[in-house]
Amino acid sequence: MYPAVAIARPAVAFRRERWEAPDGDFVDVDFVDGEPGKPLVVLFHGLEGSSASHYARALMAAIAARGWSGAVPHFRGCSGEPNRAPRFYHSGDAGEVDWIVRRLRERGAGKLYAAGVSLGGNALLRWLGESQHQAEIVDAAVAVSAPLDLARGGESLSSGLNMIYTRMFLKTLKPKCLAKLEQFPGLFERDALLAARDLYAFDNVVTAPLHGYRDTDDYWDRASARHVLGDITVPTLVLNARNDPFLPGKYLPKTASDAVTLEYPEHGGHVGFAAGNLPGRLDWLPRRILRFFDAVQASPGASHSASHSASPGASHSASHSATRAPNADELCEAAAHG
């Protein structure tokens, strides 16, 4: 939580486009315009996130400093204006990711990289795994703090101090849903929504039935990215801290396809990864993401070399799917010298 609320976010000059969606809804996309011919990085934000989120500002500022272009598409209802359709967004929203990525691909022939954070990271991984070779319209991908096992993550967020996160999300989700009921009376049960005290109950009332799932258990199982990590063919970095309250380290997958690097540092929390002395900096995560993209660009097909550049002393297993997690000092040193 500290990096999200206590570290200054860099200023970014965004340019907004509104895209009309095939279902009559709209998606707002915030762009950073870079130099022609240089790479474009698309970032899919997390639950109730936006282009104003600390990780989005940090990454887009780093991209702008390189002269690259960036895009932060907002999931439905997250751009500051209610969306038109009954639907919202969810962790398995591979179809939405597909439409957005393909539209960005049509804009130019340069390098196209994709990143996703938290819910956006899980949705990106679902798209990569479900699309397999068809996802190779992107040159590389990074998923950060993705809730790879939604059921285990949901359990973690439903107890103890982690309920702070749950209450934070419900504080914004419930008003959006009440407004949605005014648009579409009877879309779901108002009393059940108001009674929801955790994400399991909320997803049972809203997210699951609204997006074609039977119930929360069905949604959390079918939408989890852990099922498709073995099907990904695009060079992909999966970066999850072992102390992430959204998905404790003991539940992190141990295997994936040869195209995937699983990197699990001991520290970093949920999209935290603060570096340096107090008050801290937000630059470690953008540097890690961009180093991975650089390594893929320099050595197509050799994505795993990127892992060694970020984690001093990291060693891969024989399957190249897991690294030794660096400690906090190593993370800070990597950020300082990255």
C-alpha positions as a LaTeX table, in Angstrom:
\begin{tabular}{lrrr}
\hline
Residue & $x$ (\AA) & $y$ (\AA) & $z$ (\AA) \\
\hline
Met1 & 0.00 & 0.00 & 0.00 \\
Tyr2 & 2.88 & 2.38 & 0.75 \\
Pro3 & 4.01 & 2.97 & $-2.86$ \\
Ala4 & 0.41 & 3.57 & $-3.92$ \\
Val5 & $-0.29$ & 6.27 & $-1.35$ \\
Ala6 & 3.02 & 7.73 & $-0.14$ \\
Ile7 & 5.42 & 7.95 & $-3.10$ \\
Ala8 & 5.00 & 10.81 & $-5.55$ \\
Arg9 & 3.79 & 9.77 & $-8.98$ \\
Pro10 & 5.51 & 11.25 & $-12.01$ \\
Ala11 & 3.54 & 13.62 & $-14.22$ \\
Val12 & 2.57 & 12.13 & $-17.59$ \\
Ala13 & 1.10 & 13.99 & $-20.55$ \\
Phe14 & $-1.70$ & 11.68 & $-21.70$ \\
Arg15 & $-3.81$ & 12.09 & $-24.82$ \\
Arg16 & $-7.19$ & 10.36 & $-24.62$ \\
Glu17 & $-9.01$ & 8.55 & $-27.39$ \\
Arg18 & $-12.50$ & 7.10 & $-27.10$ \\
Trp19 & $-12.98$ & 3.88 & $-29.01$ \\
Glu20 & $-16.44$ & 2.65 & $-29.91$ \\
Ala21 & $-16.65$ & $-1.03$ & $-28.97$ \\
Pro22 & $-18.31$ & $-3.67$ & $-31.17$ \\
Asp23 & $-21.13$ & $-4.10$ & $-28.62$ \\
Gly24 & $-22.10$ & $-0.41$ & $-28.69$ \\
Asp25 & $-20.14$ & 0.46 & $-25.56$ \\
Phe26 & $-16.93$ & 2.50 & $-25.45$ \\
Val27 & $-13.39$ & 2.20 & $-24.13$ \\
Asp28 & $-11.22$ & 5.20 & $-23.24$ \\
Val29 & $-7.53$ & 4.80 & $-24.02$ \\
Asp30 & $-4.88$ & 7.20 & $-22.70$ \\
Phe31 & $-1.84$ & 7.53 & $-24.94$ \\
Val32 & 1.73 & 8.71 & $-24.55$ \\
Asp33 & 2.92 & 9.74 & $-28.00$ \\
Gly34 & 6.52 & 8.78 & $-28.70$ \\
Glu35 & 8.81 & 8.95 & $-31.70$ \\
Pro36 & 7.69 & 7.27 & $-34.94$ \\
Gly37 & 9.08 & 3.77 & $-35.38$ \\
Lys38 & 9.86 & 3.21 & $-31.70$ \\
Pro39 & 8.03 & 0.54 & $-29.67$ \\
Leu40 & 4.54 & 0.87 & $-28.23$ \\
Val41 & 3.76 & $-0.56$ & $-24.77$ \\
Val42 & 0.13 & $-1.23$ & $-23.82$ \\
Leu43 & $-0.64$ & $-1.52$ & $-20.10$ \\
Phe44 & $-3.77$ & $-3.23$ & $-18.74$ \\
His45 & $-4.53$ & $-1.85$ & $-15.29$ \\
Gly46 & $-5.77$ & $-3.64$ & $-12.17$ \\
Leu47 & $-9.10$ & $-3.82$ & $-10.36$ \\
Glu48 & $-10.50$ & $-0.28$ & $-10.12$ \\
Gly49 & $-7.25$ & 1.09 & $-11.52$ \\
Ser50 & $-6.68$ & 3.62 & $-14.30$ \\
Ser51 & $-3.99$ & 5.61 & $-16.07$ \\
Ala52 & $-3.67$ & 7.57 & $-12.82$ \\
Ser53 & $-2.57$ & 4.51 & $-10.83$ \\
His54 & 0.95 & 4.72 & $-9.44$ \\
Tyr55 & 2.28 & 1.83 & $-11.51$ \\
Ala56 & 0.71 & 3.23 & $-14.71$ \\
Arg57 & 2.24 & 6.67 & $-14.20$ \\
Ala58 & 5.63 & 5.18 & $-13.36$ \\
Leu59 & 5.73 & 2.92 & $-16.42$ \\
Met60 & 4.39 & 5.52 & $-18.83$ \\
Ala61 & 6.91 & 8.10 & $-17.57$ \\
Ala62 & 9.75 & 5.62 & $-18.16$ \\
Ile63 & 8.41 & 4.88 & $-21.64$ \\
Ala64 & 8.15 & 8.57 & $-22.48$ \\
Ala65 & 11.74 & 9.13 & $-21.35$ \\
Arg66 & 12.85 & 6.60 & $-23.98$ \\
Gly67 & 10.82 & 8.25 & $-26.72$ \\
Trp68 & 8.57 & 5.18 & $-26.88$ \\
Ser69 & 4.79 & 5.29 & $-27.13$ \\
Gly70 & 2.42 & 3.98 & $-24.49$ \\
Ala71 & $-1.27$ & 3.17 & $-24.17$ \\
Val72 & $-3.40$ & 2.59 & $-21.08$ \\
Pro73 & $-6.82$ & 1.27 & $-22.09$ \\
His74 & $-9.43$ & 1.58 & $-19.35$ \\
Phe75 & $-11.59$ & $-1.39$ & $-18.56$ \\
Arg76 & $-15.31$ & $-0.64$ & $-18.76$ \\
Gly77 & $-16.34$ & 1.98 & $-16.20$ \\
Cys78 & $-12.80$ & 2.82 & $-15.05$ \\
Ser79 & $-12.08$ & 5.97 & $-17.06$ \\
Gly80 & $-14.18$ & 8.30 & $-14.92$ \\
Glu81 & $-17.41$ & 7.86 & $-16.87$ \\
Pro82 & $-19.95$ & 5.01 & $-16.56$ \\
Asn83 & $-19.95$ & 2.64 & $-19.50$ \\
Arg84 & $-23.09$ & 2.09 & $-21.57$ \\
Ala85 & $-23.45$ & $-1.69$ & $-21.58$ \\
Pro86 & $-24.68$ & $-3.96$ & $-18.76$ \\
Arg87 & $-21.23$ & $-5.55$ & $-18.48$ \\
Phe88 & $-18.24$ & $-4.33$ & $-16.47$ \\
Tyr89 & $-14.87$ & $-6.13$ & $-16.63$ \\
His90 & $-13.31$ & $-9.20$ & $-15.02$ \\
Ser91 & $-10.11$ & $-11.18$ & $-14.51$ \\
Gly92 & $-10.70$ & $-13.50$ & $-17.45$ \\
Asp93 & $-11.55$ & $-10.76$ & $-19.96$ \\
Ala94 & $-9.41$ & $-12.20$ & $-22.76$ \\
Gly95 & $-11.86$ & $-11.07$ & $-25.43$ \\
Glu96 & $-11.50$ & $-7.44$ & $-24.38$ \\
Val97 & $-7.72$ & $-7.73$ & $-24.39$ \\
Asp98 & $-7.80$ & $-9.32$ & $-27.84$ \\
Trp99 & $-9.89$ & $-6.51$ & $-29.34$ \\
Ile100 & $-7.70$ & $-3.79$ & $-27.85$ \\
Val101 & $-4.37$ & $-5.39$ & $-28.78$ \\
Arg102 & $-5.46$ & $-6.07$ & $-32.35$ \\
Arg103 & $-6.63$ & $-2.50$ & $-32.79$ \\
Leu104 & $-3.27$ & $-1.25$ & $-31.52$ \\
Arg105 & $-1.43$ & $-3.66$ & $-33.82$ \\
Glu106 & $-3.27$ & $-2.16$ & $-36.80$ \\
Arg107 & $-1.86$ & 1.27 & $-36.00$ \\
Gly108 & 1.70 & 0.40 & $-36.96$ \\
Ala109 & 4.25 & $-2.28$ & $-37.76$ \\
Gly110 & 6.73 & $-1.45$ & $-34.99$ \\
Lys111 & 7.41 & $-3.46$ & $-31.86$ \\
Leu112 & 4.32 & $-3.95$ & $-29.71$ \\
Tyr113 & 4.75 & $-4.98$ & $-26.08$ \\
Ala114 & 2.00 & $-5.76$ & $-23.58$ \\
Ala115 & 2.00 & $-5.45$ & $-19.81$ \\
Gly116 & $-0.72$ & $-6.15$ & $-17.28$ \\
Val117 & $-1.00$ & $-5.46$ & $-13.57$ \\
Ser118 & $-3.06$ & $-7.46$ & $-11.05$ \\
Leu119 & $-6.46$ & $-8.17$ & $-12.67$ \\
Gly120 & $-5.12$ & $-6.77$ & $-15.95$ \\
Gly121 & $-2.14$ & $-9.10$ & $-15.70$ \\
Asn122 & $-4.37$ & $-12.12$ & $-15.23$ \\
Ala123 & $-6.57$ & $-11.08$ & $-18.18$ \\
Leu124 & $-3.47$ & $-10.58$ & $-20.33$ \\
Leu125 & $-2.14$ & $-14.03$ & $-19.44$ \\
Arg126 & $-5.53$ & $-15.58$ & $-20.20$ \\
Trp127 & $-5.42$ & $-13.98$ & $-23.65$ \\
Leu128 & $-1.85$ & $-15.11$ & $-24.26$ \\
Gly129 & $-2.63$ & $-18.68$ & $-23.24$ \\
Glu130 & $-5.98$ & $-18.97$ & $-24.99$ \\
Ser131 & $-4.69$ & $-17.37$ & $-28.22$ \\
Gln132 & $-1.35$ & $-19.22$ & $-28.26$ \\
His133 & 0.40 & $-18.48$ & $-31.59$ \\
Gln134 & $-2.28$ & $-15.98$ & $-32.59$ \\
Ala135 & $-1.09$ & $-13.81$ & $-29.69$ \\
Glu136 & 2.28 & $-13.40$ & $-31.40$ \\
Ile137 & 1.06 & $-10.07$ & $-32.76$ \\
Val138 & 2.75 & $-8.80$ & $-29.56$ \\
Asp139 & 6.51 & $-9.20$ & $-29.32$ \\
Ala140 & 6.69 & $-9.81$ & $-25.56$ \\
Ala141 & 4.54 & $-9.51$ & $-22.44$ \\
Val142 & 4.89 & $-8.92$ & $-18.70$ \\
Ala143 & 2.30 & $-9.71$ & $-16.02$ \\
Val144 & 2.86 & $-8.10$ & $-12.61$ \\
Ser145 & 1.19 & $-9.25$ & $-9.38$ \\
Ala146 & $-1.42$ & $-11.20$ & $-11.32$ \\
Pro147 & $-3.84$ & $-13.24$ & $-9.15$ \\
Leu148 & $-2.91$ & $-16.43$ & $-10.99$ \\
Asp149 & $-5.14$ & $-18.55$ & $-8.75$ \\
Leu150 & $-8.25$ & $-16.50$ & $-8.08$ \\
Ala151 & $-9.70$ & $-18.89$ & $-5.51$ \\
Arg152 & $-6.59$ & $-18.89$ & $-3.34$ \\
Gly153 & $-6.29$ & $-15.14$ & $-3.76$ \\
Gly154 & $-9.92$ & $-14.62$ & $-2.84$ \\
Glu155 & $-9.45$ & $-16.65$ & 0.32 \\
Ser156 & $-6.42$ & $-14.54$ & 1.25 \\
Leu157 & $-8.30$ & $-11.27$ & 0.76 \\
Ser158 & $-11.24$ & $-12.45$ & 2.86 \\
Ser159 & $-9.45$ & $-12.66$ & 6.18 \\
Gly160 & $-7.43$ & $-10.63$ & 8.68 \\
Leu161 & $-5.72$ & $-7.39$ & 7.72 \\
Asn162 & $-6.20$ & $-8.18$ & 4.05 \\
Met163 & $-9.83$ & $-7.16$ & 4.45 \\
Ile164 & $-8.49$ & $-3.61$ & 4.12 \\
Tyr165 & $-8.03$ & $-4.26$ & 0.40 \\
Thr166 & $-11.48$ & $-5.81$ & 0.10 \\
Arg167 & $-13.17$ & $-2.84$ & 1.74 \\
Met168 & $-11.20$ & $-0.47$ & $-0.51$ \\
Phe169 & $-12.41$ & $-2.23$ & $-3.65$ \\
Leu170 & $-16.02$ & $-2.53$ & $-2.50$ \\
Lys171 & $-16.07$ & 1.17 & $-1.62$ \\
Thr172 & $-15.85$ & 2.03 & $-5.33$ \\
Leu173 & $-17.43$ & $-1.07$ & $-6.86$ \\
Lys174 & $-20.73$ & $-0.83$ & $-5.01$ \\
Pro175 & $-21.58$ & 2.74 & $-6.10$ \\
Lys176 & $-20.79$ & 1.78 & $-9.70$ \\
Cys177 & $-23.14$ & $-1.17$ & $-9.42$ \\
Leu178 & $-25.92$ & 0.91 & $-7.91$ \\
Ala179 & $-25.59$ & 3.32 & $-10.83$ \\
Lys180 & $-25.67$ & 0.34 & $-13.19$ \\
Leu181 & $-28.95$ & $-0.78$ & $-11.64$ \\
Glu182 & $-30.43$ & 2.60 & $-12.49$ \\
Gln183 & $-29.39$ & 2.04 & $-16.10$ \\
Phe184 & $-30.60$ & $-1.56$ & $-16.13$ \\
Pro185 & $-33.21$ & $-2.26$ & $-13.42$ \\
Gly186 & $-33.20$ & $-5.87$ & $-12.28$ \\
Leu187 & $-29.72$ & $-6.60$ & $-13.66$ \\
Phe188 & $-28.81$ & $-8.13$ & $-10.28$ \\
Glu189 & $-30.14$ & $-8.17$ & $-6.73$ \\
Arg190 & $-29.68$ & $-4.81$ & $-5.03$ \\
Asp191 & $-30.04$ & $-6.11$ & $-1.47$ \\
Ala192 & $-27.53$ & $-8.91$ & $-2.10$ \\
Leu193 & $-25.08$ & $-6.37$ & $-3.51$ \\
Leu194 & $-25.38$ & $-4.12$ & $-0.47$ \\
Ala195 & $-24.97$ & $-7.10$ & 1.85 \\
Ala196 & $-21.72$ & $-8.25$ & 0.19 \\
Arg197 & $-18.81$ & $-7.97$ & 2.62 \\
Asp198 & $-16.11$ & $-9.70$ & 0.60 \\
Leu199 & $-15.18$ & $-10.25$ & $-3.03$ \\
Tyr200 & $-16.62$ & $-13.77$ & $-3.02$ \\
Ala201 & $-20.09$ & $-12.44$ & $-2.25$ \\
Phe202 & $-19.68$ & $-9.50$ & $-4.66$ \\
Asp203 & $-18.56$ & $-11.72$ & $-7.53$ \\
Asn204 & $-21.44$ & $-14.10$ & $-6.83$ \\
Val205 & $-23.97$ & $-11.27$ & $-7.19$ \\
Val206 & $-22.37$ & $-9.18$ & $-9.94$ \\
Thr207 & $-19.20$ & $-10.30$ & $-11.71$ \\
Ala208 & $-19.95$ & $-13.96$ & $-12.32$ \\
Pro209 & $-23.55$ & $-13.80$ & $-13.64$ \\
Leu210 & $-22.90$ & $-10.57$ & $-15.57$ \\
His211 & $-20.05$ & $-12.12$ & $-17.55$ \\
Gly212 & $-21.32$ & $-15.62$ & $-18.27$ \\
Tyr213 & $-20.12$ & $-17.58$ & $-15.24$ \\
Arg214 & $-22.35$ & $-19.79$ & $-13.12$ \\
Asp215 & $-21.19$ & $-18.40$ & $-9.78$ \\
Thr216 & $-18.06$ & $-17.20$ & $-7.98$ \\
Asp217 & $-16.52$ & $-20.67$ & $-7.80$ \\
Asp218 & $-16.99$ & $-21.15$ & $-11.54$ \\
Tyr219 & $-15.59$ & $-17.68$ & $-12.29$ \\
Trp220 & $-12.60$ & $-17.97$ & $-10.02$ \\
Asp221 & $-11.70$ & $-21.37$ & $-11.45$ \\
Arg222 & $-12.23$ & $-20.74$ & $-15.16$ \\
Ala223 & $-10.73$ & $-17.24$ & $-15.19$ \\
Ser224 & $-7.51$ & $-18.12$ & $-13.33$ \\
Ala225 & $-4.41$ & $-17.67$ & $-15.46$ \\
Arg226 & $-2.62$ & $-20.61$ & $-13.84$ \\
His227 & $-4.49$ & $-22.96$ & $-16.19$ \\
Val228 & $-2.97$ & $-21.47$ & $-19.35$ \\
Leu229 & 0.65 & $-20.71$ & $-18.39$ \\
Gly230 & 1.74 & $-23.86$ & $-20.22$ \\
Asp231 & 0.07 & $-22.72$ & $-23.46$ \\
Ile232 & 1.79 & $-19.34$ & $-23.87$ \\
Thr233 & 4.11 & $-18.98$ & $-26.89$ \\
Val234 & 4.95 & $-15.26$ & $-26.63$ \\
Pro235 & 8.06 & $-14.42$ & $-24.52$ \\
Thr236 & 6.46 & $-13.54$ & $-21.19$ \\
Leu237 & 7.64 & $-12.52$ & $-17.74$ \\
Val238 & 5.38 & $-13.36$ & $-14.78$ \\
Leu239 & 6.51 & $-11.24$ & $-11.83$ \\
Asn240 & 4.89 & $-11.92$ & $-8.43$ \\
Ala241 & 6.29 & $-11.10$ & $-5.01$ \\
Arg242 & 6.08 & $-13.97$ & $-2.54$ \\
Asn243 & 4.72 & $-11.61$ & 0.11 \\
Asp244 & 1.86 & $-10.41$ & $-2.10$ \\
Pro245 & $-1.30$ & $-10.47$ & 0.06 \\
Phe246 & $-3.41$ & $-11.06$ & $-3.05$ \\
Leu247 & $-1.72$ & $-14.41$ & $-3.71$ \\
Pro248 & 0.61 & $-15.83$ & $-1.04$ \\
Gly249 & 3.85 & $-17.32$ & $-2.30$ \\
Lys250 & 2.91 & $-20.90$ & $-1.46$ \\
Tyr251 & 0.25 & $-20.80$ & $-4.18$ \\
Leu252 & 2.48 & $-19.48$ & $-6.97$ \\
Pro253 & 2.74 & $-21.87$ & $-9.95$ \\
Lys254 & 6.03 & $-23.70$ & $-10.31$ \\
Thr255 & 5.86 & $-24.56$ & $-14.01$ \\
Ala256 & 4.98 & $-22.85$ & $-17.27$ \\
Ser257 & 5.82 & $-23.09$ & $-20.95$ \\
Asp258 & 9.37 & $-22.52$ & $-22.18$ \\
Ala259 & 8.31 & $-19.06$ & $-23.36$ \\
Val260 & 7.47 & $-17.99$ & $-19.81$ \\
Thr261 & 9.83 & $-16.77$ & $-17.09$ \\
Leu262 & 8.39 & $-17.08$ & $-13.58$ \\
Glu263 & 10.12 & $-14.60$ & $-11.31$ \\
Tyr264 & 9.14 & $-14.56$ & $-7.64$ \\
Pro265 & 11.10 & $-12.09$ & $-5.48$ \\
Glu266 & 10.62 & $-12.38$ & $-1.74$ \\
His267 & 9.50 & $-8.77$ & $-1.35$ \\
Gly268 & 7.43 & $-6.28$ & $-3.29$ \\
Gly269 & 3.92 & $-6.81$ & $-1.98$ \\
His270 & 1.07 & $-6.22$ & $-4.40$ \\
Val271 & 2.40 & $-3.99$ & $-7.18$ \\
Gly272 & 4.68 & $-2.36$ & $-4.62$ \\
Phe273 & 8.36 & $-2.91$ & $-5.43$ \\
Ala274 & 9.47 & 0.35 & $-3.82$ \\
Ala275 & 13.19 & 1.06 & $-4.06$ \\
Gly276 & 15.75 & 3.33 & $-2.42$ \\
Asn277 & 15.75 & 5.25 & 0.84 \\
Leu278 & 12.61 & 6.82 & 2.28 \\
Pro279 & 10.33 & 8.10 & 0.90 \\
Gly280 & 11.30 & 5.64 & $-1.82$ \\
Arg281 & 11.03 & 5.48 & $-5.60$ \\
Leu282 & 8.72 & 3.81 & $-8.08$ \\
Asp283 & 11.35 & 3.17 & $-10.76$ \\
Trp284 & 12.30 & $-0.45$ & $-10.03$ \\
Leu285 & 9.21 & $-1.97$ & $-11.63$ \\
Pro286 & 9.32 & 0.06 & $-14.87$ \\
Arg287 & 13.01 & $-0.72$ & $-15.24$ \\
Arg288 & 12.38 & $-4.43$ & $-14.74$ \\
Ile289 & 9.60 & $-4.46$ & $-17.31$ \\
Leu290 & 11.59 & $-2.53$ & $-19.89$ \\
Arg291 & 14.73 & $-4.62$ & $-19.34$ \\
Phe292 & 12.71 & $-7.69$ & $-20.18$ \\
Phe293 & 11.42 & $-6.10$ & $-23.37$ \\
Asp294 & 14.96 & $-4.97$ & $-24.25$ \\
Ala295 & 16.31 & $-8.47$ & $-23.81$ \\
Val296 & 13.61 & $-9.97$ & $-26.02$ \\
Gln297 & 14.25 & $-7.33$ & $-28.67$ \\
Ala298 & 17.99 & $-7.99$ & $-28.58$ \\
Ser299 & 17.67 & $-11.77$ & $-28.65$ \\
Pro300 & 14.37 & $-12.94$ & $-30.13$ \\
Gly301 & 13.35 & $-16.24$ & $-28.60$ \\
Ala302 & 15.80 & $-15.89$ & $-25.69$ \\
Ser303 & 13.44 & $-14.27$ & $-23.19$ \\
His304 & 14.89 & $-16.04$ & $-20.18$ \\
Ser305 & 18.13 & $-14.05$ & $-20.35$ \\
Ala306 & 16.13 & $-11.03$ & $-19.20$ \\
Ser307 & 15.61 & $-12.57$ & $-15.79$ \\
His308 & 19.32 & $-12.63$ & $-15.02$ \\
Ser309 & 19.73 & $-8.93$ & $-15.69$ \\
Ala310 & 17.27 & $-7.99$ & $-12.94$ \\
Ser311 & 17.87 & $-10.42$ & $-10.12$ \\
Pro312 & 21.52 & $-10.61$ & $-9.01$ \\
Gly313 & 22.47 & $-14.20$ & $-8.36$ \\
Ala314 & 19.24 & $-15.57$ & $-9.75$ \\
Ser315 & 19.41 & $-19.16$ & $-10.93$ \\
His316 & 16.87 & $-21.01$ & $-13.03$ \\
Ser317 & 15.65 & $-24.53$ & $-12.58$ \\
Ala318 & 16.28 & $-27.03$ & $-15.34$ \\
Ser319 & 12.94 & $-26.10$ & $-16.92$ \\
His320 & 13.85 & $-22.39$ & $-16.88$ \\
Ser321 & 10.55 & $-21.66$ & $-15.16$ \\
Ala322 & 11.59 & $-20.38$ & $-11.73$ \\
Thr323 & 14.23 & $-18.11$ & $-10.25$ \\
Arg324 & 15.76 & $-17.70$ & $-6.84$ \\
Ala325 & 13.98 & $-14.71$ & $-5.32$ \\
Pro326 & 16.28 & $-11.77$ & $-4.56$ \\
Asn327 & 16.06 & $-10.19$ & $-1.13$ \\
Ala328 & 15.08 & $-6.57$ & $-0.44$ \\
Asp329 & 18.67 & $-5.32$ & $-0.59$ \\
Glu330 & 19.20 & $-6.99$ & $-3.94$ \\
Leu331 & 16.00 & $-5.48$ & $-5.30$ \\
Cys332 & 17.07 & $-1.99$ & $-4.27$ \\
Glu333 & 20.54 & $-2.53$ & $-5.71$ \\
Ala334 & 19.03 & $-3.78$ & $-8.98$ \\
Ala335 & 16.88 & $-0.66$ & $-9.14$ \\
Ala336 & 19.82 & 1.64 & $-8.41$ \\
His337 & 22.02 & 0.07 & $-11.07$ \\
Gly338 & 19.32 & $-0.94$ & $-13.56$ \\
\hline
\end{tabular}
